[in-house]
mmCIF file with all atom_site columns, C-alpha atoms in Angstrom:
data_model
loop_
_atom_site.group_PDB
_atom_site.id
_atom_site.type_symbol
_atom_site.label_atom_id
_atom_site.label_alt_id
_atom_site.label_comp_id
_atom_site.label_asym_id
_atom_site.label_entity_id
_atom_site.label_seq_id
_atom_site.pdbx_PDB_ins_code
_atom_site.Cartn_x
_atom_site.Cartn_y
_atom_site.Cartn_z
_atom_site.occupancy
_atom_site.B_iso_or_equiv
_atom_site.pdbx_formal_charge
_atom_site.auth_seq_id
_atom_site.auth_comp_id
_atom_site.auth_asym_id
_atom_site.auth_atom_id
_atom_site.pdbx_PDB_model_num
ATOM 1   C CA . MET Q 1 1   ? -117.442 -56.931 -9.987  1.00 0.00 ? 6   MET Q CA 1
ATOM 2   C CA . ASN Q 1 2   ? -113.729 -57.537 -9.556  1.00 0.00 ? 7   ASN Q CA 1
ATOM 3   C CA . THR Q 1 3   ? -113.014 -58.855 -6.100  1.00 0.00 ? 8   THR Q CA 1
ATOM 4   C CA . THR Q 1 4   ? -109.233 -59.187 -6.658  1.00 0.00 ? 9   THR Q CA 1
ATOM 5   C CA . PRO Q 1 5   ? -107.284 -56.810 -4.394  1.00 0.00 ? 10  PRO Q CA 1
ATOM 6   C CA . SER Q 1 6   ? -105.208 -54.131 -6.198  1.00 0.00 ? 11  SER Q CA 1
ATOM 7   C CA . ARG Q 1 7   ? -101.445 -54.436 -6.088  1.00 0.00 ? 12  ARG Q CA 1
ATOM 8   C CA . THR Q 1 8   ? -99.163  -51.435 -5.420  1.00 0.00 ? 13  THR Q CA 1
ATOM 9   C CA . THR Q 1 9   ? -96.115  -51.457 -7.560  1.00 0.00 ? 14  THR Q CA 1
ATOM 10  C CA . THR Q 1 10  ? -92.916  -50.581 -5.613  1.00 0.00 ? 15  THR Q CA 1
ATOM 11  C CA . PRO Q 1 11  ? -89.772  -49.843 -7.562  1.00 0.00 ? 16  PRO Q CA 1
ATOM 12  C CA . PRO Q 1 12  ? -87.330  -52.529 -6.815  1.00 0.00 ? 17  PRO Q CA 1
ATOM 13  C CA . THR Q 1 13  ? -84.286  -51.594 -4.853  1.00 0.00 ? 18  THR Q CA 1
ATOM 14  C CA . THR Q 1 14  ? -81.251  -53.092 -6.477  1.00 0.00 ? 19  THR Q CA 1
ATOM 15  C CA . THR Q 1 15  ? -78.061  -53.651 -4.568  1.00 0.00 ? 20  THR Q CA 1
ATOM 16  C CA . PRO Q 1 16  ? -74.991  -53.397 -6.736  1.00 0.00 ? 21  PRO Q CA 1
ATOM 17  C CA . PRO Q 1 17  ? -73.043  -56.544 -6.927  1.00 0.00 ? 22  PRO Q CA 1
ATOM 18  C CA . ALA Q 1 18  ? -69.964  -57.008 -4.901  1.00 0.00 ? 23  ALA Q CA 1
ATOM 19  C CA . GLY Q 1 19  ? -66.854  -55.392 -6.470  1.00 0.00 ? 24  GLY Q CA 1
ATOM 20  C CA . THR Q 1 20  ? -68.830  -52.681 -8.284  1.00 0.00 ? 25  THR Q CA 1
ATOM 21  C CA . THR Q 1 21  ? -68.746  -48.950 -7.495  1.00 0.00 ? 26  THR Q CA 1
ATOM 22  C CA . ASP Q 1 22  ? -71.563  -46.734 -6.538  1.00 0.00 ? 27  ASP Q CA 1
ATOM 23  C CA . PRO Q 1 23  ? -72.230  -44.128 -9.241  1.00 0.00 ? 28  PRO Q CA 1
ATOM 24  C CA . ALA Q 1 24  ? -72.144  -41.315 -6.686  1.00 0.00 ? 29  ALA Q CA 1
ATOM 25  C CA . GLU Q 1 25  ? -68.827  -42.461 -5.348  1.00 0.00 ? 30  GLU Q CA 1
ATOM 26  C CA . GLY Q 1 26  ? -67.460  -42.822 -8.867  1.00 0.00 ? 31  GLY Q CA 1
ATOM 27  C CA . THR Q 1 27  ? -68.411  -39.250 -9.622  1.00 0.00 ? 32  THR Q CA 1
ATOM 28  C CA . ALA Q 1 28  ? -66.577  -37.983 -6.481  1.00 0.00 ? 33  ALA Q CA 1
ATOM 29  C CA . ASP Q 1 29  ? -63.469  -39.981 -7.359  1.00 0.00 ? 34  ASP Q CA 1
ATOM 30  C CA . ALA Q 1 30  ? -63.472  -38.588 -10.870 1.00 0.00 ? 35  ALA Q CA 1
ATOM 31  C CA . VAL Q 1 31  ? -63.577  -35.023 -9.531  1.00 0.00 ? 36  VAL Q CA 1
ATOM 32  C CA . THR Q 1 32  ? -60.687  -35.764 -7.146  1.00 0.00 ? 37  THR Q CA 1
ATOM 33  C CA . GLU Q 1 33  ? -58.579  -37.298 -9.912  1.00 0.00 ? 38  GLU Q CA 1
ATOM 34  C CA . GLU Q 1 34  ? -59.191  -34.310 -12.171 1.00 0.00 ? 39  GLU Q CA 1
ATOM 35  C CA . ALA Q 1 35  ? -58.082  -31.861 -9.437  1.00 0.00 ? 40  ALA Q CA 1
ATOM 36  C CA . THR Q 1 36  ? -54.961  -33.946 -8.783  1.00 0.00 ? 41  THR Q CA 1
ATOM 37  C CA . ALA Q 1 37  ? -54.139  -33.962 -12.493 1.00 0.00 ? 42  ALA Q CA 1
ATOM 38  C CA . GLN Q 1 38  ? -54.388  -30.167 -12.600 1.00 0.00 ? 43  GLN Q CA 1
ATOM 39  C CA . ASP Q 1 39  ? -52.027  -29.744 -9.604  1.00 0.00 ? 44  ASP Q CA 1
ATOM 40  C CA . SER Q 1 40  ? -49.385  -32.245 -10.703 1.00 0.00 ? 45  SER Q CA 1
ATOM 41  C CA . PRO Q 1 41  ? -47.796  -30.122 -13.547 1.00 0.00 ? 46  PRO Q CA 1
ATOM 42  C CA . VAL Q 1 42  ? -47.179  -27.299 -11.150 1.00 0.00 ? 47  VAL Q CA 1
ATOM 43  C CA . LYS Q 1 43  ? -45.345  -29.569 -8.723  1.00 0.00 ? 48  LYS Q CA 1
ATOM 44  C CA . GLU Q 1 44  ? -43.310  -31.245 -11.464 1.00 0.00 ? 49  GLU Q CA 1
ATOM 45  C CA . SER Q 1 45  ? -42.182  -27.870 -12.863 1.00 0.00 ? 50  SER Q CA 1
ATOM 46  C CA . GLU Q 1 46  ? -40.231  -27.061 -9.709  1.00 0.00 ? 51  GLU Q CA 1
ATOM 47  C CA . PRO Q 1 47  ? -36.442  -27.638 -10.221 1.00 0.00 ? 52  PRO Q CA 1
ATOM 48  C CA . GLU Q 1 48  ? -34.875  -30.124 -7.915  1.00 0.00 ? 53  GLU Q CA 1
ATOM 49  C CA . ASP Q 1 49  ? -31.684  -28.107 -7.333  1.00 0.00 ? 54  ASP Q CA 1
ATOM 50  C CA . ALA Q 1 50  ? -33.307  -24.711 -6.836  1.00 0.00 ? 55  ALA Q CA 1
ATOM 51  C CA . PRO Q 1 51  ? -31.988  -22.519 -3.986  1.00 0.00 ? 56  PRO Q CA 1
ATOM 52  C CA . GLY Q 1 52  ? -33.455  -23.426 -0.656  1.00 0.00 ? 57  GLY Q CA 1
ATOM 53  C CA . THR Q 1 53  ? -34.102  -27.091 -1.614  1.00 0.00 ? 58  THR Q CA 1
ATOM 54  C CA . ARG Q 1 54  ? -33.884  -30.084 0.623   1.00 0.00 ? 59  ARG Q CA 1
ATOM 55  C CA . PHE Q 1 55  ? -30.029  -30.016 0.534   1.00 0.00 ? 60  PHE Q CA 1
ATOM 56  C CA . ASP Q 1 56  ? -29.773  -26.492 1.889   1.00 0.00 ? 61  ASP Q CA 1
ATOM 57  C CA . ALA Q 1 57  ? -32.507  -27.058 4.426   1.00 0.00 ? 62  ALA Q CA 1
ATOM 58  C CA . ALA Q 1 58  ? -30.964  -30.294 5.560   1.00 0.00 ? 63  ALA Q CA 1
ATOM 59  C CA . ASP Q 1 59  ? -27.465  -28.840 6.176   1.00 0.00 ? 64  ASP Q CA 1
ATOM 60  C CA . PRO Q 1 60  ? -27.616  -25.089 6.894   1.00 0.00 ? 65  PRO Q CA 1
ATOM 61  C CA . THR Q 1 61  ? -24.297  -25.148 8.795   1.00 0.00 ? 66  THR Q CA 1
ATOM 62  C CA . THR Q 1 62  ? -22.307  -26.192 5.724   1.00 0.00 ? 67  THR Q CA 1
ATOM 63  C CA . ALA Q 1 63  ? -23.880  -23.495 3.582   1.00 0.00 ? 68  ALA Q CA 1
ATOM 64  C CA . SER Q 1 64  ? -23.171  -20.790 6.147   1.00 0.00 ? 69  SER Q CA 1
ATOM 65  C CA . ASN Q 1 65  ? -19.539  -21.946 6.481   1.00 0.00 ? 70  ASN Q CA 1
ATOM 66  C CA . ASP Q 1 66  ? -19.034  -21.792 2.705   1.00 0.00 ? 71  ASP Q CA 1
ATOM 67  C CA . ILE Q 1 67  ? -20.409  -18.256 2.577   1.00 0.00 ? 72  ILE Q CA 1
ATOM 68  C CA . ALA Q 1 68  ? -18.186  -17.199 5.489   1.00 0.00 ? 73  ALA Q CA 1
ATOM 69  C CA . GLU Q 1 69  ? -15.096  -18.644 3.751   1.00 0.00 ? 74  GLU Q CA 1
ATOM 70  C CA . GLN Q 1 70  ? -15.939  -16.793 0.532   1.00 0.00 ? 75  GLN Q CA 1
ATOM 71  C CA . ASP Q 1 71  ? -16.345  -13.541 2.457   1.00 0.00 ? 76  ASP Q CA 1
ATOM 72  C CA . ASP Q 1 72  ? -13.000  -14.077 4.209   1.00 0.00 ? 77  ASP Q CA 1
ATOM 73  C CA . ASP Q 1 73  ? -11.240  -14.737 0.893   1.00 0.00 ? 78  ASP Q CA 1
ATOM 74  C CA . GLY Q 1 74  ? -12.755  -11.587 -0.580  1.00 0.00 ? 79  GLY Q CA 1
ATOM 75  C CA . ASP Q 1 75  ? -11.677  -9.512  2.413   1.00 0.00 ? 80  ASP Q CA 1
ATOM 76  C CA . ASP Q 1 76  ? -8.122   -10.862 2.175   1.00 0.00 ? 81  ASP Q CA 1
ATOM 77  C CA . ASP Q 1 77  ? -7.936   -9.893  -1.483  1.00 0.00 ? 82  ASP Q CA 1
ATOM 78  C CA . LEU Q 1 78  ? -9.295   -6.392  -0.928  1.00 0.00 ? 83  LEU Q CA 1
ATOM 79  C CA . GLU Q 1 79  ? -7.405   -5.461  2.228   1.00 0.00 ? 84  GLU Q CA 1
ATOM 80  C CA . PRO Q 1 80  ? -3.862   -4.094  1.564   1.00 0.00 ? 85  PRO Q CA 1
ATOM 81  C CA . ASP Q 1 81  ? -0.865   -5.556  3.286   1.00 0.00 ? 86  ASP Q CA 1
ATOM 82  C CA . HIS Q 1 82  ? 0.060    -3.000  5.950   1.00 0.00 ? 87  HIS Q CA 1
ATOM 83  C CA . PHE Q 1 83  ? 3.469    -4.610  6.456   1.00 0.00 ? 88  PHE Q CA 1
ATOM 84  C CA . ASP Q 1 84  ? 4.386    -4.009  2.803   1.00 0.00 ? 89  ASP Q CA 1
ATOM 85  C CA . GLU Q 1 85  ? 3.194    -0.412  3.022   1.00 0.00 ? 90  GLU Q CA 1
ATOM 86  C CA . ALA Q 1 86  ? 5.270    0.244   6.143   1.00 0.00 ? 91  ALA Q CA 1
ATOM 87  C CA . ARG Q 1 87  ? 8.341    -1.412  4.641   1.00 0.00 ? 92  ARG Q CA 1
ATOM 88  C CA . HIS Q 1 88  ? 7.897    0.614   1.466   1.00 0.00 ? 93  HIS Q CA 1
ATOM 89  C CA . GLY Q 1 89  ? 7.885    3.907   3.391   1.00 0.00 ? 94  GLY Q CA 1
ATOM 90  C CA . ILE Q 1 90  ? 10.658   3.170   5.905   1.00 0.00 ? 95  ILE Q CA 1
ATOM 91  C CA . GLY Q 1 91  ? 13.553   3.218   3.428   1.00 0.00 ? 96  GLY Q CA 1
ATOM 92  C CA . ALA Q 1 92  ? 12.392   6.300   1.565   1.00 0.00 ? 97  ALA Q CA 1
ATOM 93  C CA . GLY Q 1 93  ? 11.653   8.173   4.795   1.00 0.00 ? 98  GLY Q CA 1
ATOM 94  C CA . ALA Q 1 94  ? 15.049   7.369   6.303   1.00 0.00 ? 99  ALA Q CA 1
ATOM 95  C CA . ALA Q 1 95  ? 16.835   8.463   3.117   1.00 0.00 ? 100 ALA Q CA 1
ATOM 96  C CA . ALA Q 1 96  ? 14.896   11.730  3.051   1.00 0.00 ? 101 ALA Q CA 1
ATOM 97  C CA . VAL Q 1 97  ? 15.802   12.517  6.670   1.00 0.00 ? 102 VAL Q CA 1
ATOM 98  C CA . VAL Q 1 98  ? 19.454   11.687  5.990   1.00 0.00 ? 103 VAL Q CA 1
ATOM 99  C CA . SER Q 1 99  ? 19.441   14.013  2.983   1.00 0.00 ? 104 SER Q CA 1
ATOM 100 C CA . ALA Q 1 100 ? 18.126   16.921  5.044   1.00 0.00 ? 105 ALA Q CA 1
ATOM 101 C CA . ALA Q 1 101 ? 20.637   16.208  7.842   1.00 0.00 ? 106 ALA Q CA 1
ATOM 102 C CA . LEU Q 1 102 ? 23.548   16.147  5.381   1.00 0.00 ? 107 LEU Q CA 1
ATOM 103 C CA . GLY Q 1 103 ? 22.420   19.478  3.980   1.00 0.00 ? 108 GLY Q CA 1
ATOM 104 C CA . VAL Q 1 104 ? 22.438   21.048  7.441   1.00 0.00 ? 109 VAL Q CA 1
ATOM 105 C CA . VAL Q 1 105 ? 25.874   19.598  8.175   1.00 0.00 ? 110 VAL Q CA 1
ATOM 106 C CA . ALA Q 1 106 ? 27.237   20.980  4.900   1.00 0.00 ? 111 ALA Q CA 1
ATOM 107 C CA . LEU Q 1 107 ? 26.215   24.505  5.931   1.00 0.00 ? 112 LEU Q CA 1
ATOM 108 C CA . THR Q 1 108 ? 27.267   24.395  9.588   1.00 0.00 ? 113 THR Q CA 1
ATOM 109 C CA . GLY Q 1 109 ? 30.488   22.404  9.254   1.00 0.00 ? 114 GLY Q CA 1
ATOM 110 C CA . THR Q 1 110 ? 31.555   19.042  10.603  1.00 0.00 ? 115 THR Q CA 1
ATOM 111 C CA . TRP Q 1 111 ? 34.069   17.607  13.003  1.00 0.00 ? 116 TRP Q CA 1
ATOM 112 C CA . THR Q 1 112 ? 35.778   15.978  10.005  1.00 0.00 ? 117 THR Q CA 1
ATOM 113 C CA . GLY Q 1 113 ? 36.272   19.318  8.300   1.00 0.00 ? 118 GLY Q CA 1
ATOM 114 C CA . ARG Q 1 114 ? 37.678   20.887  11.469  1.00 0.00 ? 119 ARG Q CA 1
ATOM 115 C CA . VAL Q 1 115 ? 40.179   18.078  11.969  1.00 0.00 ? 120 VAL Q CA 1
ATOM 116 C CA . ALA Q 1 116 ? 41.265   18.273  8.326   1.00 0.00 ? 121 ALA Q CA 1
ATOM 117 C CA . ALA Q 1 117 ? 41.731   22.043  8.608   1.00 0.00 ? 122 ALA Q CA 1
ATOM 118 C CA . GLU Q 1 118 ? 43.827   21.705  11.753  1.00 0.00 ? 123 GLU Q CA 1
ATOM 119 C CA . ARG Q 1 119 ? 45.974   19.129  10.010  1.00 0.00 ? 124 ARG Q CA 1
ATOM 120 C CA . GLU Q 1 120 ? 46.642   21.485  7.101   1.00 0.00 ? 125 GLU Q CA 1
ATOM 121 C CA . THR Q 1 121 ? 47.511   24.231  9.535   1.00 0.00 ? 126 THR Q CA 1
ATOM 122 C CA . LEU Q 1 122 ? 50.044   21.993  11.247  1.00 0.00 ? 127 LEU Q CA 1
ATOM 123 C CA . ILE Q 1 123 ? 51.559   20.999  7.915   1.00 0.00 ? 128 ILE Q CA 1
ATOM 124 C CA . GLY Q 1 124 ? 51.857   24.665  6.939   1.00 0.00 ? 129 GLY Q CA 1
ATOM 125 C CA . GLN Q 1 125 ? 53.621   25.498  10.157  1.00 0.00 ? 130 GLN Q CA 1
ATOM 126 C CA . ILE Q 1 126 ? 56.088   22.702  9.595   1.00 0.00 ? 131 ILE Q CA 1
ATOM 127 C CA . LYS Q 1 127 ? 56.799   23.859  6.062   1.00 0.00 ? 132 LYS Q CA 1
ATOM 128 C CA . THR Q 1 128 ? 57.381   27.446  7.055   1.00 0.00 ? 133 THR Q CA 1
ATOM 129 C CA . SER Q 1 129 ? 59.281   26.757  10.254  1.00 0.00 ? 134 SER Q CA 1
ATOM 130 C CA . GLY Q 1 130 ? 62.587   26.950  8.445   1.00 0.00 ? 135 GLY Q CA 1
ATOM 131 C CA . GLY Q 1 131 ? 61.761   30.331  7.046   1.00 0.00 ? 136 GLY Q CA 1
ATOM 132 C CA . GLY Q 1 132 ? 59.584   31.707  4.329   1.00 0.00 ? 137 GLY Q CA 1
ATOM 133 C CA . SER Q 1 133 ? 57.909   34.846  3.158   1.00 0.00 ? 138 SER Q CA 1
ATOM 134 C CA . ALA Q 1 134 ? 54.786   36.253  4.752   1.00 0.00 ? 139 ALA Q CA 1
ATOM 135 C CA . SER Q 1 135 ? 52.668   35.392  1.693   1.00 0.00 ? 140 SER Q CA 1
ATOM 136 C CA . GLN Q 1 136 ? 53.871   31.791  1.818   1.00 0.00 ? 141 GLN Q CA 1
ATOM 137 C CA . GLN Q 1 137 ? 53.052   31.508  5.495   1.00 0.00 ? 142 GLN Q CA 1
ATOM 138 C CA . ILE Q 1 138 ? 49.537   32.905  4.919   1.00 0.00 ? 143 ILE Q CA 1
ATOM 139 C CA . SER Q 1 139 ? 48.929   30.488  2.103   1.00 0.00 ? 144 SER Q CA 1
ATOM 140 C CA . GLU Q 1 140 ? 50.348   27.424  3.846   1.00 0.00 ? 145 GLU Q CA 1
ATOM 141 C CA . ILE Q 1 141 ? 48.942   28.001  7.312   1.00 0.00 ? 146 ILE Q CA 1
ATOM 142 C CA . TYR Q 1 142 ? 45.672   29.807  6.705   1.00 0.00 ? 147 TYR Q CA 1
ATOM 143 C CA . GLY Q 1 143 ? 44.702   29.360  3.043   1.00 0.00 ? 148 GLY Q CA 1
ATOM 144 C CA . ASP Q 1 144 ? 45.123   25.584  2.878   1.00 0.00 ? 149 ASP Q CA 1
ATOM 145 C CA . ALA Q 1 145 ? 43.086   25.069  6.066   1.00 0.00 ? 150 ALA Q CA 1
ATOM 146 C CA . TRP Q 1 146 ? 40.309   27.302  4.678   1.00 0.00 ? 151 TRP Q CA 1
ATOM 147 C CA . HIS Q 1 147 ? 40.172   25.427  1.388   1.00 0.00 ? 152 HIS Q CA 1
ATOM 148 C CA . THR Q 1 148 ? 40.188   22.058  3.129   1.00 0.00 ? 153 THR Q CA 1
ATOM 149 C CA . THR Q 1 149 ? 37.176   23.039  5.228   1.00 0.00 ? 154 THR Q CA 1
ATOM 150 C CA . ALA Q 1 150 ? 35.323   24.227  2.131   1.00 0.00 ? 155 ALA Q CA 1
ATOM 151 C CA . LEU Q 1 151 ? 36.139   20.966  0.321   1.00 0.00 ? 156 LEU Q CA 1
ATOM 152 C CA . VAL Q 1 152 ? 34.849   18.766  3.131   1.00 0.00 ? 157 VAL Q CA 1
ATOM 153 C CA . ASN Q 1 153 ? 31.636   20.801  3.443   1.00 0.00 ? 158 ASN Q CA 1
ATOM 154 C CA . GLY Q 1 154 ? 31.181   20.596  -0.325  1.00 0.00 ? 159 GLY Q CA 1
ATOM 155 C CA . VAL Q 1 155 ? 31.407   16.797  -0.221  1.00 0.00 ? 160 VAL Q CA 1
ATOM 156 C CA . PHE Q 1 156 ? 28.619   16.642  2.397   1.00 0.00 ? 161 PHE Q CA 1
ATOM 157 C CA . ALA Q 1 157 ? 26.545   19.058  0.312   1.00 0.00 ? 162 ALA Q CA 1
ATOM 158 C CA . VAL Q 1 158 ? 26.905   16.873  -2.781  1.00 0.00 ? 163 VAL Q CA 1
ATOM 159 C CA . LEU Q 1 159 ? 25.876   13.796  -0.788  1.00 0.00 ? 164 LEU Q CA 1
ATOM 160 C CA . ALA Q 1 160 ? 22.786   15.589  0.508   1.00 0.00 ? 165 ALA Q CA 1
ATOM 161 C CA . LEU Q 1 161 ? 21.890   16.618  -3.040  1.00 0.00 ? 166 LEU Q CA 1
ATOM 162 C CA . LEU Q 1 162 ? 22.311   13.121  -4.473  1.00 0.00 ? 167 LEU Q CA 1
ATOM 163 C CA . VAL Q 1 163 ? 20.355   11.381  -1.721  1.00 0.00 ? 168 VAL Q CA 1
ATOM 164 C CA . GLY Q 1 164 ? 17.489   13.871  -1.957  1.00 0.00 ? 169 GLY Q CA 1
ATOM 165 C CA . VAL Q 1 165 ? 17.252   13.512  -5.733  1.00 0.00 ? 170 VAL Q CA 1
ATOM 166 C CA . PHE Q 1 166 ? 17.321   9.729   -5.411  1.00 0.00 ? 171 PHE Q CA 1
ATOM 167 C CA . VAL Q 1 167 ? 14.374   9.770   -2.991  1.00 0.00 ? 172 VAL Q CA 1
ATOM 168 C CA . LEU Q 1 168 ? 12.345   12.020  -5.297  1.00 0.00 ? 173 LEU Q CA 1
ATOM 169 C CA . VAL Q 1 169 ? 12.920   10.033  -8.496  1.00 0.00 ? 174 VAL Q CA 1
ATOM 170 C CA . ARG Q 1 170 ? 12.774   6.565   -6.902  1.00 0.00 ? 175 ARG Q CA 1
ATOM 171 C CA . PRO Q 1 171 ? 8.983    6.043   -7.447  1.00 0.00 ? 176 PRO Q CA 1
ATOM 172 C CA . ALA Q 1 172 ? 9.342    6.737   -11.175 1.00 0.00 ? 177 ALA Q CA 1
ATOM 173 C CA . PHE Q 1 173 ? 11.983   4.047   -11.768 1.00 0.00 ? 178 PHE Q CA 1
ATOM 174 C CA . GLY Q 1 174 ? 11.225   1.474   -9.085  1.00 0.00 ? 179 GLY Q CA 1
ATOM 175 C CA . ALA Q 1 175 ? 8.486    -1.120  -8.816  1.00 0.00 ? 180 ALA Q CA 1
ATOM 176 C CA . PRO Q 1 176 ? 5.011    0.417   -9.078  1.00 0.00 ? 181 PRO Q CA 1
ATOM 177 C CA . PHE Q 1 177 ? 3.145    0.905   -5.834  1.00 0.00 ? 182 PHE Q CA 1
ATOM 178 C CA . GLU Q 1 178 ? -0.560   1.488   -5.267  1.00 0.00 ? 183 GLU Q CA 1
ATOM 179 C CA . LYS Q 1 179 ? -0.250   4.520   -3.010  1.00 0.00 ? 184 LYS Q CA 1
ATOM 180 C CA . PRO Q 1 180 ? 1.780    7.643   -3.841  1.00 0.00 ? 185 PRO Q CA 1
ATOM 181 C CA . GLN Q 1 181 ? 4.820    8.665   -1.858  1.00 0.00 ? 186 GLN Q CA 1
ATOM 182 C CA . PRO Q 1 182 ? 3.882    10.247  1.496   1.00 0.00 ? 187 PRO Q CA 1
ATOM 183 C CA . THR Q 1 183 ? 4.027    14.028  1.631   1.00 0.00 ? 188 THR Q CA 1
ATOM 184 C CA . TRP Q 1 184 ? 6.432    14.222  4.575   1.00 0.00 ? 189 TRP Q CA 1
ATOM 185 C CA . ILE Q 1 185 ? 8.990    12.092  2.714   1.00 0.00 ? 190 ILE Q CA 1
ATOM 186 C CA . ARG Q 1 186 ? 8.896    14.400  -0.286  1.00 0.00 ? 191 ARG Q CA 1
ATOM 187 C CA . ALA Q 1 187 ? 9.186    17.417  2.015   1.00 0.00 ? 192 ALA Q CA 1
ATOM 188 C CA . PHE Q 1 188 ? 12.347   16.103  3.686   1.00 0.00 ? 193 PHE Q CA 1
ATOM 189 C CA . ALA Q 1 189 ? 13.823   15.122  0.332   1.00 0.00 ? 194 ALA Q CA 1
ATOM 190 C CA . LEU Q 1 190 ? 13.161   18.566  -1.120  1.00 0.00 ? 195 LEU Q CA 1
ATOM 191 C CA . ALA Q 1 191 ? 14.719   20.170  1.949   1.00 0.00 ? 196 ALA Q CA 1
ATOM 192 C CA . GLY Q 1 192 ? 17.809   18.001  1.500   1.00 0.00 ? 197 GLY Q CA 1
ATOM 193 C CA . VAL Q 1 193 ? 18.084   18.964  -2.170  1.00 0.00 ? 198 VAL Q CA 1
ATOM 194 C CA . ALA Q 1 194 ? 17.721   22.675  -1.410  1.00 0.00 ? 199 ALA Q CA 1
ATOM 195 C CA . LEU Q 1 195 ? 20.274   22.585  1.405   1.00 0.00 ? 200 LEU Q CA 1
ATOM 196 C CA . GLY Q 1 196 ? 22.627   20.529  -0.749  1.00 0.00 ? 201 GLY Q CA 1
ATOM 197 C CA . VAL Q 1 197 ? 22.521   23.013  -3.612  1.00 0.00 ? 202 VAL Q CA 1
ATOM 198 C CA . LEU Q 1 198 ? 23.089   25.900  -1.213  1.00 0.00 ? 203 LEU Q CA 1
ATOM 199 C CA . GLY Q 1 199 ? 25.978   24.060  0.454   1.00 0.00 ? 204 GLY Q CA 1
ATOM 200 C CA . VAL Q 1 200 ? 27.635   23.346  -2.915  1.00 0.00 ? 205 VAL Q CA 1
ATOM 201 C CA . LEU Q 1 201 ? 27.447   27.004  -3.899  1.00 0.00 ? 206 LEU Q CA 1
ATOM 202 C CA . ILE Q 1 202 ? 28.862   28.239  -0.596  1.00 0.00 ? 207 ILE Q CA 1
ATOM 203 C CA . SER Q 1 203 ? 31.627   25.638  -0.553  1.00 0.00 ? 208 SER Q CA 1
ATOM 204 C CA . ALA Q 1 204 ? 32.631   26.450  -4.133  1.00 0.00 ? 209 ALA Q CA 1
ATOM 205 C CA . GLY Q 1 205 ? 32.755   30.148  -3.296  1.00 0.00 ? 210 GLY Q CA 1
ATOM 206 C CA . MET Q 1 206 ? 34.970   29.487  -0.270  1.00 0.00 ? 211 MET Q CA 1
ATOM 207 C CA . TYR Q 1 207 ? 37.287   27.132  -2.122  1.00 0.00 ? 212 TYR Q CA 1
ATOM 208 C CA . PHE Q 1 208 ? 37.901   29.521  -5.035  1.00 0.00 ? 213 PHE Q CA 1
ATOM 209 C CA . ASP Q 1 209 ? 38.054   32.603  -2.773  1.00 0.00 ? 214 ASP Q CA 1
ATOM 210 C CA . LEU Q 1 210 ? 34.999   34.179  -4.377  1.00 0.00 ? 215 LEU Q CA 1
ATOM 211 C CA . PHE Q 1 211 ? 33.472   35.571  -1.193  1.00 0.00 ? 216 PHE Q CA 1
ATOM 212 C CA . ALA Q 1 212 ? 36.683   36.701  0.467   1.00 0.00 ? 217 ALA Q CA 1
ATOM 213 C CA . ALA Q 1 213 ? 40.249   36.658  -0.770  1.00 0.00 ? 218 ALA Q CA 1
ATOM 214 C CA . LEU Q 1 214 ? 43.215   35.578  1.300   1.00 0.00 ? 219 LEU Q CA 1
ATOM 215 C CA . PRO Q 1 215 ? 44.920   38.418  3.142   1.00 0.00 ? 220 PRO Q CA 1
ATOM 216 C CA . SER Q 1 216 ? 48.111   39.665  1.574   1.00 0.00 ? 221 SER Q CA 1
ATOM 217 C CA . ALA Q 1 217 ? 51.229   40.796  3.389   1.00 0.00 ? 222 ALA Q CA 1
ATOM 218 C CA . GLY Q 1 218 ? 52.255   44.385  2.777   1.00 0.00 ? 223 GLY Q CA 1
ATOM 219 C CA . ALA Q 1 219 ? 55.617   45.275  1.372   1.00 0.00 ? 224 ALA Q CA 1
ATOM 220 C CA . PRO Q 1 220 ? 58.224   45.790  4.094   1.00 0.00 ? 225 PRO Q CA 1
ATOM 221 C CA . ALA Q 1 221 ? 58.987   49.421  4.770   1.00 0.00 ? 226 ALA Q CA 1
ATOM 222 C CA . ALA Q 1 222 ? 62.349   50.635  3.477   1.00 0.00 ? 227 ALA Q CA 1
ATOM 223 C CA . GLY Q 1 223 ? 64.828   51.428  6.185   1.00 0.00 ? 228 GLY Q CA 1
#
């Protein structure tokens, strides 16, 4: 009979030496490194100078000022110069109004024409003061004054016609402009041309005695 007590075998517990890593901890570190390696390509693929990067976020005031300056430059290029537009229309408008006024003056008569007619009348009276026939007196005193009035009115009518035509044809021969000629300017210019043509016709008819002939003196009755 064996009297020696039985021994229970206990698995020895080994402590890893200093400086070594626990296998469980090594496994956790390996998993962490693998996840980091998978995320790193995505981060590296981001461009450094993409919109909204650190530069823009660091200085938003500069970016906003640059955008505002670009918008102002674009607005200055697109907006027309109102001063140039007004200056372009002032000359043409004034000329059109002058053309219409000259046409009206050519039809109604002027102070210049009246003075010239009175002068011719005075000259005729002086010429016939020493004697002359009745036909000569009519021609010198009345006919010359009539023709002088028609001539002066005809000159104003021609001026109205020329100024109106100039205003109408000016856009075709001058420097090109973005906007067409205003309607009211063309209306005044056309009115000046029409009145000028009418004044020329009437003045020519008066000067050449087409509408009414000079009166003639009758033959003296035989005594």
